[in-house]
PDB file of N, CA, C and O in Angstrom:
ATOM      1  N   UNK A  19     178.068 183.138 345.704  1.00  0.00           N
ATOM      2  CA  UNK A  19     177.836 183.156 344.854  1.00  0.00           C
ATOM      3  C   UNK A  19     178.816 184.665 343.586  1.00  0.00           C
ATOM      4  O   UNK A  19     180.033 185.021 344.143  1.00  0.00           O
ATOM      5  N   UNK A  20     178.728 184.041 342.214  1.00  0.00           N
ATOM      6  CA  UNK A  20     179.338 185.146 341.585  1.00  0.00           C
ATOM      7  C   UNK A  20     178.866 185.928 340.736  1.00  0.00           C
ATOM      8  O   UNK A  20     178.055 185.613 340.548  1.00  0.00           O
ATOM      9  N   UNK A  21     179.371 187.420 340.356  1.00  0.00           N
ATOM     10  CA  UNK A  21     178.873 187.706 339.502  1.00  0.00           C
ATOM     11  C   UNK A  21     178.867 187.666 338.261  1.00  0.00           C
ATOM     12  O   UNK A  21     181.181 188.922 338.290  1.00  0.00           O
ATOM     13  N   UNK A  22     178.930 187.636 337.034  1.00  0.00           N
ATOM     14  CA  UNK A  22     180.184 188.142 336.047  1.00  0.00           C
ATOM     15  C   UNK A  22     179.509 188.614 334.901  1.00  0.00           C
ATOM     16  O   UNK A  22     178.278 189.143 334.452  1.00  0.00           O
ATOM     17  N   UNK A  23     180.570 189.805 334.412  1.00  0.00           N
ATOM     18  CA  UNK A  23     179.906 191.006 333.487  1.00  0.00           C
ATOM     19  C   UNK A  23     180.613 190.715 332.486  1.00  0.00           C
ATOM     20  O   UNK A  23     181.827 189.947 332.278  1.00  0.00           O
ATOM     21  N   UNK A  24     179.797 190.473 331.478  1.00  0.00           N
ATOM     22  CA  UNK A  24     180.263 189.807 329.735  1.00  0.00           C
ATOM     23  C   UNK A  24     179.531 190.585 328.536  1.00  0.00           C
ATOM     24  O   UNK A  24     178.584 190.745 328.676  1.00  0.00           O
ATOM     25  N   UNK A  25     180.499 190.850 327.309  1.00  0.00           N
ATOM     26  CA  UNK A  25     179.131 191.193 326.398  1.00  0.00           C
ATOM     27  C   UNK A  25     178.919 190.138 325.683  1.00  0.00           C
ATOM     28  O   UNK A  25     177.839 190.263 324.742  1.00  0.00           O
ATOM     29  N   UNK A  26     179.122 189.231 326.206  1.00  0.00           N
ATOM     30  CA  UNK A  26     178.643 187.443 325.576  1.00  0.00           C
ATOM     31  C   UNK A  26     177.976 186.933 326.591  1.00  0.00           C
ATOM     32  O   UNK A  26     177.670 185.678 326.564  1.00  0.00           O
ATOM     33  N   UNK A  27     177.089 188.164 327.243  1.00  0.00           N
ATOM     34  CA  UNK A  27     176.386 186.920 328.527  1.00  0.00           C
ATOM     35  C   UNK A  27     174.994 186.176 328.219  1.00  0.00           C
ATOM     36  O   UNK A  27     175.004 185.257 329.243  1.00  0.00           O
ATOM     37  N   UNK A  28     174.790 186.603 327.345  1.00  0.00           N
ATOM     38  CA  UNK A  28     173.841 185.614 326.266  1.00  0.00           C
ATOM     39  C   UNK A  28     174.781 184.273 326.252  1.00  0.00           C
ATOM     40  O   UNK A  28     173.742 183.375 327.030  1.00  0.00           O
ATOM     41  N   UNK A  29     175.429 183.695 325.628  1.00  0.00           N
ATOM     42  CA  UNK A  29     175.962 182.870 325.387  1.00  0.00           C
ATOM     43  C   UNK A  29     176.744 182.320 326.965  1.00  0.00           C
ATOM     44  O   UNK A  29     176.516 180.972 326.287  1.00  0.00           O
ATOM     45  N   UNK A  30     176.875 183.531 327.464  1.00  0.00           N
ATOM     46  CA  UNK A  30     177.193 182.488 328.618  1.00  0.00           C
ATOM     47  C   UNK A  30     175.878 181.798 330.036  1.00  0.00           C
ATOM     48  O   UNK A  30     176.282 180.896 330.287  1.00  0.00           O
ATOM     49  N   UNK A  31     175.348 182.637 329.489  1.00  0.00           N
ATOM     50  CA  UNK A  31     173.627 182.180 330.205  1.00  0.00           C
ATOM     51  C   UNK A  31     173.152 181.189 330.225  1.00  0.00           C
ATOM     52  O   UNK A  31     173.088 180.162 330.944  1.00  0.00           O
ATOM     53  N   UNK A  32     173.544 180.724 328.289  1.00  0.00           N
ATOM     54  CA  UNK A  32     173.864 179.168 327.362  1.00  0.00           C
ATOM     55  C   UNK A  32     174.390 178.020 327.876  1.00  0.00           C
ATOM     56  O   UNK A  32     174.193 177.265 328.453  1.00  0.00           O
ATOM     57  N   UNK A  33     175.497 178.356 328.607  1.00  0.00           N
ATOM     58  CA  UNK A  33     176.608 177.896 328.722  1.00  0.00           C
ATOM     59  C   UNK A  33     177.161 177.012 330.030  1.00  0.00           C
ATOM     60  O   UNK A  33     176.986 175.963 330.263  1.00  0.00           O
ATOM     61  N   UNK A  34     176.378 178.286 330.889  1.00  0.00           N
ATOM     62  CA  UNK A  34     176.989 178.025 332.285  1.00  0.00           C
ATOM     63  C   UNK A  34     175.665 177.194 333.157  1.00  0.00           C
ATOM     64  O   UNK A  34     175.550 177.421 334.375  1.00  0.00           O
ATOM     65  N   UNK A  35     174.370 177.695 332.547  1.00  0.00           N
ATOM     66  CA  UNK A  35     173.452 176.719 334.010  1.00  0.00           C
ATOM     67  C   UNK A  35     173.386 175.755 333.492  1.00  0.00           C
ATOM     68  O   UNK A  35     173.233 174.853 332.549  1.00  0.00           O
ATOM     69  N   UNK A  36     173.490 175.149 335.048  1.00  0.00           N
ATOM     70  CA  UNK A  36     173.471 173.996 334.854  1.00  0.00           C
ATOM     71  C   UNK A  36     175.286 172.845 334.673  1.00  0.00           C
ATOM     72  O   UNK A  36     174.678 171.400 335.019  1.00  0.00           O
ATOM     73  N   UNK A  37     175.620 173.564 333.978  1.00  0.00           N
ATOM     74  CA  UNK A  37     177.025 173.501 333.917  1.00  0.00           C
ATOM     75  C   UNK A  37     177.612 172.794 335.269  1.00  0.00           C
ATOM     76  O   UNK A  37     177.823 173.384 336.232  1.00  0.00           O
ATOM     77  N   UNK A  38     178.347 171.612 334.981  1.00  0.00           N
ATOM     78  CA  UNK A  38     179.478 170.604 336.155  1.00  0.00           C
ATOM     79  C   UNK A  38     180.513 170.600 335.639  1.00  0.00           C
ATOM     80  O   UNK A  38     180.847 170.447 334.008  1.00  0.00           O
ATOM     81  N   UNK A  39     181.746 171.518 336.294  1.00  0.00           N
ATOM     82  CA  UNK A  39     182.784 171.093 336.124  1.00  0.00           C
ATOM     83  C   UNK A  39     183.682 171.248 336.734  1.00  0.00           C
ATOM     84  O   UNK A  39     183.728 172.043 338.532  1.00  0.00           O
ATOM     85  N   UNK A  40     184.822 170.321 336.894  1.00  0.00           N
ATOM     86  CA  UNK A  40     185.618 170.577 338.304  1.00  0.00           C
ATOM     87  C   UNK A  40     184.859 169.885 339.973  1.00  0.00           C
ATOM     88  O   UNK A  40     185.510 170.479 340.587  1.00  0.00           O
ATOM     89  N   UNK A  41     184.205 169.357 339.235  1.00  0.00           N
ATOM     90  CA  UNK A  41     183.123 168.834 340.028  1.00  0.00           C
ATOM     91  C   UNK A  41     181.735 169.982 341.348  1.00  0.00           C
ATOM     92  O   UNK A  41     181.639 169.228 341.975  1.00  0.00           O
ATOM     93  N   UNK A  42     182.264 171.257 340.269  1.00  0.00           N
ATOM     94  CA  UNK A  42     181.483 171.833 340.900  1.00  0.00           C
ATOM     95  C   UNK A  42     179.982 172.016 340.146  1.00  0.00           C
ATOM     96  O   UNK A  42     180.227 172.870 339.081  1.00  0.00           O
ATOM     97  N   UNK A  43     178.815 172.446 340.612  1.00  0.00           N
ATOM     98  CA  UNK A  43     177.658 172.801 339.802  1.00  0.00           C
ATOM     99  C   UNK A  43     177.485 174.000 340.135  1.00  0.00           C
ATOM    100  O   UNK A  43     177.597 174.733 340.889  1.00  0.00           O
ATOM    101  N   UNK A  44     176.833 174.635 338.479  1.00  0.00           N
ATOM    102  CA  UNK A  44     176.990 176.386 338.691  1.00  0.00           C
ATOM    103  C   UNK A  44     175.349 176.559 338.205  1.00  0.00           C
ATOM    104  O   UNK A  44     174.854 175.407 336.884  1.00  0.00           O
ATOM    105  N   UNK A  45     174.676 177.428 338.352  1.00  0.00           N
ATOM    106  CA  UNK A  45     173.388 177.699 338.192  1.00  0.00           C
ATOM    107  C   UNK A  45     172.830 178.597 338.187  1.00  0.00           C
ATOM    108  O   UNK A  45     173.884 179.246 339.205  1.00  0.00           O
ATOM    109  N   UNK A  46     172.723 179.625 336.713  1.00  0.00           N
ATOM    110  CA  UNK A  46     172.699 180.855 337.068  1.00  0.00           C
ATOM    111  C   UNK A  46     170.910 180.852 337.841  1.00  0.00           C
ATOM    112  O   UNK A  46     170.247 180.355 337.586  1.00  0.00           O
ATOM    113  N   UNK A  47     171.264 182.067 338.310  1.00  0.00           N
ATOM    114  CA  UNK A  47     169.951 182.920 339.031  1.00  0.00           C
ATOM    115  C   UNK A  47     169.427 184.718 338.252  1.00  0.00           C
ATOM    116  O   UNK A  47     168.182 184.034 338.176  1.00  0.00           O
ATOM    117  N   UNK A  48     170.133 185.109 337.275  1.00  0.00           N
ATOM    118  CA  UNK A  48     169.972 186.113 336.752  1.00  0.00           C
ATOM    119  C   UNK A  48     170.787 186.605 335.946  1.00  0.00           C
ATOM    120  O   UNK A  48     171.889 186.299 336.062  1.00  0.00           O
ATOM    121  N   UNK A  49     169.970 187.075 334.425  1.00  0.00           N
ATOM    122  CA  UNK A  49     170.652 187.824 333.849  1.00  0.00           C
ATOM    123  C   UNK A  49     169.692 189.145 333.653  1.00  0.00           C
ATOM    124  O   UNK A  49     168.501 188.958 333.823  1.00  0.00           O
ATOM    125  N   UNK A  50     171.009 189.902 333.874  1.00  0.00           N
ATOM    126  CA  UNK A  50     170.356 191.841 334.062  1.00  0.00           C
ATOM    127  C   UNK A  50     171.132 192.176 332.689  1.00  0.00           C
ATOM    128  O   UNK A  50     172.220 192.282 333.732  1.00  0.00           O
ATOM    129  N   UNK A  51     171.358 192.732 331.668  1.00  0.00           N
ATOM    130  CA  UNK A  51     171.454 193.024 331.150  1.00  0.00           C
ATOM    131  C   UNK A  51     173.016 192.510 330.200  1.00  0.00           C
ATOM    132  O   UNK A  51     172.491 191.129 329.942  1.00  0.00           O
ATOM    133  N   UNK A  52     173.880 192.770 330.837  1.00  0.00           N
ATOM    134  CA  UNK A  52     175.951 192.217 330.553  1.00  0.00           C
ATOM    135  C   UNK A  52     175.941 191.686 331.958  1.00  0.00           C
ATOM    136  O   UNK A  52     176.946 191.174 331.608  1.00  0.00           O
ATOM    137  N   UNK A  53     175.276 191.411 332.516  1.00  0.00           N
ATOM    138  CA  UNK A  53     175.821 190.802 333.979  1.00  0.00           C
ATOM    139  C   UNK A  53     174.713 189.441 334.676  1.00  0.00           C
ATOM    140  O   UNK A  53     173.220 189.416 334.181  1.00  0.00           O
ATOM    141  N   UNK A  54     175.719 188.073 334.893  1.00  0.00           N
ATOM    142  CA  UNK A  54     174.775 187.283 334.847  1.00  0.00           C
ATOM    143  C   UNK A  54     175.362 186.757 337.215  1.00  0.00           C
ATOM    144  O   UNK A  54     176.558 187.183 337.383  1.00  0.00           O
ATOM    145  N   UNK A  55     173.992 186.768 337.263  1.00  0.00           N
ATOM    146  CA  UNK A  55     174.582 186.475 338.931  1.00  0.00           C
ATOM    147  C   UNK A  55     173.994 184.665 339.050  1.00  0.00           C
ATOM    148  O   UNK A  55     173.261 183.730 338.253  1.00  0.00           O
ATOM    149  N   UNK A  56     175.517 184.171 339.633  1.00  0.00           N
ATOM    150  CA  UNK A  56     175.602 182.361 339.803  1.00  0.00           C
ATOM    151  C   UNK A  56     175.441 181.748 340.704  1.00  0.00           C
ATOM    152  O   UNK A  56     176.553 182.213 341.269  1.00  0.00           O
ATOM    153  N   UNK A  57     174.948 180.949 341.280  1.00  0.00           N
ATOM    154  CA  UNK A  57     175.100 180.191 341.917  1.00  0.00           C
ATOM    155  C   UNK A  57     176.358 178.862 341.923  1.00  0.00           C
ATOM    156  O   UNK A  57     176.261 178.679 340.637  1.00  0.00           O
ATOM    157  N   UNK A  58     176.615 178.536 343.118  1.00  0.00           N
ATOM    158  CA  UNK A  58     177.278 176.703 342.742  1.00  0.00           C
ATOM    159  C   UNK A  58     177.816 176.204 344.085  1.00  0.00           C
ATOM    160  O   UNK A  58     176.819 176.703 345.517  1.00  0.00           O
ATOM    161  N   UNK A  59     177.986 175.403 343.863  1.00  0.00           N
ATOM    162  CA  UNK A  59     177.923 174.360 345.476  1.00  0.00           C
ATOM    163  C   UNK A  59     179.665 173.787 345.581  1.00  0.00           C
ATOM    164  O   UNK A  59     180.196 173.286 346.066  1.00  0.00           O
ATOM    165  N   UNK A  60     180.614 175.312 344.564  1.00  0.00           N
ATOM    166  CA  UNK A  60     182.317 175.227 345.364  1.00  0.00           C
ATOM    167  C   UNK A  60     182.340 175.212 346.705  1.00  0.00           C
ATOM    168  O   UNK A  60     181.090 175.695 347.685  1.00  0.00           O
ATOM    169  N   UNK A  61     183.283 174.881 346.896  1.00  0.00           N
ATOM    170  CA  UNK A  61     183.731 174.682 348.991  1.00  0.00           C
ATOM    171  C   UNK A  61     184.005 176.061 348.894  1.00  0.00           C
ATOM    172  O   UNK A  61     183.768 176.672 349.915  1.00  0.00           O
ATOM    173  N   UNK A  62     184.251 177.587 348.100  1.00  0.00           N
ATOM    174  CA  UNK A  62     184.334 178.604 348.270  1.00  0.00           C
ATOM    175  C   UNK A  62     184.353 179.326 347.397  1.00  0.00           C
ATOM    176  O   UNK A  62     184.312 179.127 345.904  1.00  0.00           O
ATOM    177  N   UNK A  63     184.203 180.474 347.357  1.00  0.00           N
ATOM    178  CA  UNK A  63     184.312 181.202 345.990  1.00  0.00           C
ATOM    179  C   UNK A  63     184.753 181.240 344.693  1.00  0.00           C
ATOM    180  O   UNK A  63     184.781 181.723 344.078  1.00  0.00           O
ATOM    181  N   UNK A  64     186.133 181.270 345.609  1.00  0.00           N
ATOM    182  CA  UNK A  64     187.448 182.409 344.858  1.00  0.00           C
ATOM    183  C   UNK A  64     187.933 180.443 344.322  1.00  0.00           C
ATOM    184  O   UNK A  64     187.730 180.704 343.236  1.00  0.00           O
ATOM    185  N   UNK A  65     187.458 179.303 344.498  1.00  0.00           N
ATOM    186  CA  UNK A  65     187.662 178.391 344.273  1.00  0.00           C
ATOM    187  C   UNK A  65     186.607 178.027 342.615  1.00  0.00           C
ATOM    188  O   UNK A  65     187.030 177.294 341.595  1.00  0.00           O
ATOM    189  N   UNK A  66     185.797 178.761 342.981  1.00  0.00           N
ATOM    190  CA  UNK A  66     184.454 178.359 342.484  1.00  0.00           C
ATOM    191  C   UNK A  66     184.883 179.451 341.042  1.00  0.00           C
ATOM    192  O   UNK A  66     184.870 178.758 340.058  1.00  0.00           O
ATOM    193  N   UNK A  67     185.629 180.139 341.612  1.00  0.00           N
ATOM    194  CA  UNK A  67     185.653 181.938 340.636  1.00  0.00           C
ATOM    195  C   UNK A  67     187.000 180.959 339.914  1.00  0.00           C
ATOM    196  O   UNK A  67     187.171 181.286 338.456  1.00  0.00           O
ATOM    197  N   UNK A  68     187.683 180.007 340.502  1.00  0.00           N
ATOM    198  CA  UNK A  68     188.680 179.701 339.459  1.00  0.00           C
ATOM    199  C   UNK A  68     188.322 178.851 338.799  1.00  0.00           C
ATOM    200  O   UNK A  68     189.351 178.852 337.898  1.00  0.00           O
ATOM    201  N   UNK A  69     188.156 177.485 339.449  1.00  0.00           N
ATOM    202  CA  UNK A  69     187.233 176.831 337.694  1.00  0.00           C
ATOM    203  C   UNK A  69     186.624 177.121 336.773  1.00  0.00           C
ATOM    204  O   UNK A  69     186.892 177.203 335.464  1.00  0.00           O
ATOM    205  N   UNK A  70     185.976 178.376 337.150  1.00  0.00           N
ATOM    206  CA  UNK A  70     184.603 178.709 336.003  1.00  0.00           C
ATOM    207  C   UNK A  70     185.913 179.897 334.766  1.00  0.00           C
ATOM    208  O   UNK A  70     186.105 179.780 334.106  1.00  0.00           O
ATOM    209  N   UNK A  71     187.031 180.553 334.999  1.00  0.00           N
ATOM    210  CA  UNK A  71     187.711 180.818 334.644  1.00  0.00           C
ATOM    211  C   UNK A  71     188.124 179.799 333.957  1.00  0.00           C
ATOM    212  O   UNK A  71     188.633 180.498 332.463  1.00  0.00           O
ATOM    213  N   UNK A  72     188.357 178.749 334.209  1.00  0.00           N
ATOM    214  CA  UNK A  72     189.132 177.987 333.646  1.00  0.00           C
ATOM    215  C   UNK A  72     188.268 177.543 332.752  1.00  0.00           C
ATOM    216  O   UNK A  72     189.015 177.285 331.098  1.00  0.00           O
ATOM    217  N   UNK A  73     187.221 177.492 333.020  1.00  0.00           N
ATOM    218  CA  UNK A  73     186.203 177.336 331.215  1.00  0.00           C
ATOM    219  C   UNK A  73     185.506 177.911 330.544  1.00  0.00           C
ATOM    220  O   UNK A  73     185.475 177.576 329.275  1.00  0.00           O
ATOM    221  N   UNK A  74     185.523 179.187 331.347  1.00  0.00           N
ATOM    222  CA  UNK A  74     185.927 179.993 329.588  1.00  0.00           C
ATOM    223  C   UNK A  74     186.583 180.254 329.238  1.00  0.00           C
ATOM    224  O   UNK A  74     186.238 180.572 327.974  1.00  0.00           O
ATOM    225  N   UNK A  75     187.989 179.875 329.464  1.00  0.00           N
ATOM    226  CA  UNK A  75     188.801 180.238 328.914  1.00  0.00           C
ATOM    227  C   UNK A  75     188.945 179.230 327.356  1.00  0.00           C
ATOM    228  O   UNK A  75     189.500 179.117 326.182  1.00  0.00           O
ATOM    229  N   UNK A  76     188.037 178.056 327.575  1.00  0.00           N
ATOM    230  CA  UNK A  76     187.784 177.123 326.759  1.00  0.00           C
ATOM    231  C   UNK A  76     187.315 177.566 325.851  1.00  0.00           C
ATOM    232  O   UNK A  76     186.816 176.958 324.202  1.00  0.00           O
ATOM    233  N   UNK A  77     186.042 178.460 325.746  1.00  0.00           N
ATOM    234  CA  UNK A  77     185.109 178.578 324.878  1.00  0.00           C
ATOM    235  C   UNK A  77     185.606 179.761 324.027  1.00  0.00           C
ATOM    236  O   UNK A  77     185.791 181.123 324.228  1.00  0.00           O
ATOM    237  N   UNK A  78     185.012 179.038 322.106  1.00  0.00           N
ATOM    238  CA  UNK A  78     185.822 179.739 321.371  1.00  0.00           C
ATOM    239  C   UNK A  78     185.104 181.121 320.862  1.00  0.00           C
ATOM    240  O   UNK A  78     185.971 182.003 321.023  1.00  0.00           O
ATOM    241  N   UNK A  79     184.228 181.418 321.289  1.00  0.00           N
ATOM    242  CA  UNK A  79     183.177 182.356 321.301  1.00  0.00           C
ATOM    243  C   UNK A  79     183.357 183.118 322.404  1.00  0.00           C
ATOM    244  O   UNK A  79     183.171 184.803 321.937  1.00  0.00           O
ATOM    245  N   UNK A  80     183.929 183.162 323.382  1.00  0.00           N
ATOM    246  CA  UNK A  80     184.880 184.051 323.966  1.00  0.00           C
ATOM    247  C   UNK A  80     186.240 184.382 324.457  1.00  0.00           C
ATOM    248  O   UNK A  80     186.722 185.272 325.414  1.00  0.00           O
ATOM    249  N   UNK A  81     187.035 184.110 323.331  1.00  0.00           N
ATOM    250  CA  UNK A  81     188.580 183.753 322.813  1.00  0.00           C
ATOM    251  C   UNK A  81     188.599 185.659 323.210  1.00  0.00           C
ATOM    252  O   UNK A  81     189.765 185.900 323.908  1.00  0.00           O
ATOM    253  N   UNK A  82     187.727 186.248 322.681  1.00  0.00           N
ATOM    254  CA  UNK A  82     188.647 187.555 322.886  1.00  0.00           C
ATOM    255  C   UNK A  82     187.505 188.779 323.392  1.00  0.00           C
ATOM    256  O   UNK A  82     187.623 190.280 322.891  1.00  0.00           O
ATOM    257  N   UNK A  83     186.183 187.811 323.973  1.00  0.00           N
ATOM    258  CA  UNK A  83     185.447 189.111 324.708  1.00  0.00           C
ATOM    259  C   UNK A  83     185.913 189.062 326.733  1.00  0.00           C
ATOM    260  O   UNK A  83     186.535 188.274 326.897  1.00  0.00           O
ATOM    261  N   UNK A  84     186.602 190.366 326.715  1.00  0.00           N
ATOM    262  CA  UNK A  84     186.939 190.590 328.275  1.00  0.00           C
ATOM    263  C   UNK A  84     185.629 190.129 328.657  1.00  0.00           C
ATOM    264  O   UNK A  84     184.221 190.165 328.668  1.00  0.00           O
ATOM    265  N   UNK A  85     185.891 189.439 330.077  1.00  0.00           N
ATOM    266  CA  UNK A  85     184.714 188.725 331.240  1.00  0.00           C
ATOM    267  C   UNK A  85     185.686 189.022 332.881  1.00  0.00           C
ATOM    268  O   UNK A  85     186.461 188.366 333.099  1.00  0.00           O
ATOM    269  N   UNK A  86     184.308 189.676 333.280  1.00  0.00           N
ATOM    270  CA  UNK A  86     184.664 190.089 334.879  1.00  0.00           C
ATOM    271  C   UNK A  86     183.846 189.507 334.881  1.00  0.00           C
ATOM    272  O   UNK A  86     182.916 189.219 335.486  1.00  0.00           O
ATOM    273  N   UNK A  87     184.946 188.716 336.753  1.00  0.00           N
ATOM    274  CA  UNK A  87     184.565 187.576 337.874  1.00  0.00           C
ATOM    275  C   UNK A  87     184.156 188.489 339.345  1.00  0.00           C
ATOM    276  O   UNK A  87     185.817 188.757 339.520  1.00  0.00           O
ATOM    277  N   UNK A  88     183.560 188.678 339.892  1.00  0.00           N
ATOM    278  CA  UNK A  88     183.853 188.723 341.162  1.00  0.00           C
ATOM    279  C   UNK A  88     182.276 188.242 342.291  1.00  0.00           C
ATOM    280  O   UNK A  88     181.782 187.493 341.905  1.00  0.00           O
ATOM    281  N   UNK A  89     183.475 188.160 343.314  1.00  0.00           N
ATOM    282  CA  UNK A  89     182.662 187.573 344.497  1.00  0.00           C
ATOM    283  C   UNK A  89     181.651 188.696 344.921  1.00  0.00           C
ATOM    284  O   UNK A  89     181.720 189.433 345.460  1.00  0.00           O
ATOM    285  N   UNK A  90     180.077 187.682 344.979  1.00  0.00           N
ATOM    286  CA  UNK A  90     179.089 188.731 345.468  1.00  0.00           C
ATOM    287  C   UNK A  90     178.056 187.751 347.075  1.00  0.00           C
ATOM    288  O   UNK A  90     178.197 186.582 347.021  1.00  0.00           O
ATOM    289  N   UNK A  91     178.174 188.978 347.600  1.00  0.00           N
ATOM    290  CA  UNK A  91     176.871 188.011 349.032  1.00  0.00           C
ATOM    291  C   UNK A  91     176.256 187.557 348.484  1.00  0.00           C
ATOM    292  O   UNK A  91     175.574 188.537 347.146  1.00  0.00           O
ATOM    293  N   UNK A  92     174.925 187.626 348.952  1.00  0.00           N
ATOM    294  CA  UNK A  92     173.125 187.038 348.810  1.00  0.00           C
ATOM    295  C   UNK A  92     172.907 188.874 348.934  1.00  0.00           C
ATOM    296  O   UNK A  92     171.576 188.760 347.591  1.00  0.00           O
ATOM    297  N   UNK A  93     173.198 189.634 348.394  1.00  0.00           N
ATOM    298  CA  UNK A  93     172.362 190.679 348.567  1.00  0.00           C
ATOM    299  C   UNK A  93     172.671 191.008 347.275  1.00  0.00           C
ATOM    300  O   UNK A  93     172.610 192.905 346.700  1.00  0.00           O
ATOM    301  N   UNK A  94     174.005 190.680 346.761  1.00  0.00           N
ATOM    302  CA  UNK A  94     174.585 191.106 345.417  1.00  0.00           C
ATOM    303  C   UNK A  94     176.514 191.996 345.328  1.00  0.00           C
ATOM    304  O   UNK A  94     176.093 192.821 345.163  1.00  0.00           O
ATOM    305  N   UNK A  95     176.052 192.712 347.295  1.00  0.00           N
ATOM    306  CA  UNK A  95     177.486 193.139 347.477  1.00  0.00           C
ATOM    307  C   UNK A  95     179.011 192.908 347.170  1.00  0.00           C
ATOM    308  O   UNK A  95     179.084 191.394 347.864  1.00  0.00           O
ATOM    309  N   UNK A  96     179.507 193.371 346.245  1.00  0.00           N
ATOM    310  CA  UNK A  96     180.877 193.035 346.190  1.00  0.00           C
ATOM    311  C   UNK A  96     181.512 192.689 347.679  1.00  0.00           C
ATOM    312  O   UNK A  96     181.257 193.969 348.461  1.00  0.00           O
ATOM    313  N   UNK A  97     182.560 191.169 347.331  1.00  0.00           N
ATOM    314  CA  UNK A  97     183.325 191.236 348.117  1.00  0.00           C
ATOM    315  C   UNK A  97     184.413 191.471 347.929  1.00  0.00           C
ATOM    316  O   UNK A  97     185.286 191.704 347.125  1.00  0.00           O
TER     317      UNK A  97
END
């Protein structure tokens, strides 16, 4: 699972929920303030994170916004 922090979290929520990118399906589990928790069906969290970074780079709305992507377990602990 991935945890994403961004000042544009609401925009990311709209863009990521149900997204299919590079053969990986992403689904937003929760949005709390500026933090999203995202589930995926990628082979590993690292692969999903790399694909997500590429996708976010294509979004003009997030061009100048800092976005932090962390790997977390089911309990929300950072790995």
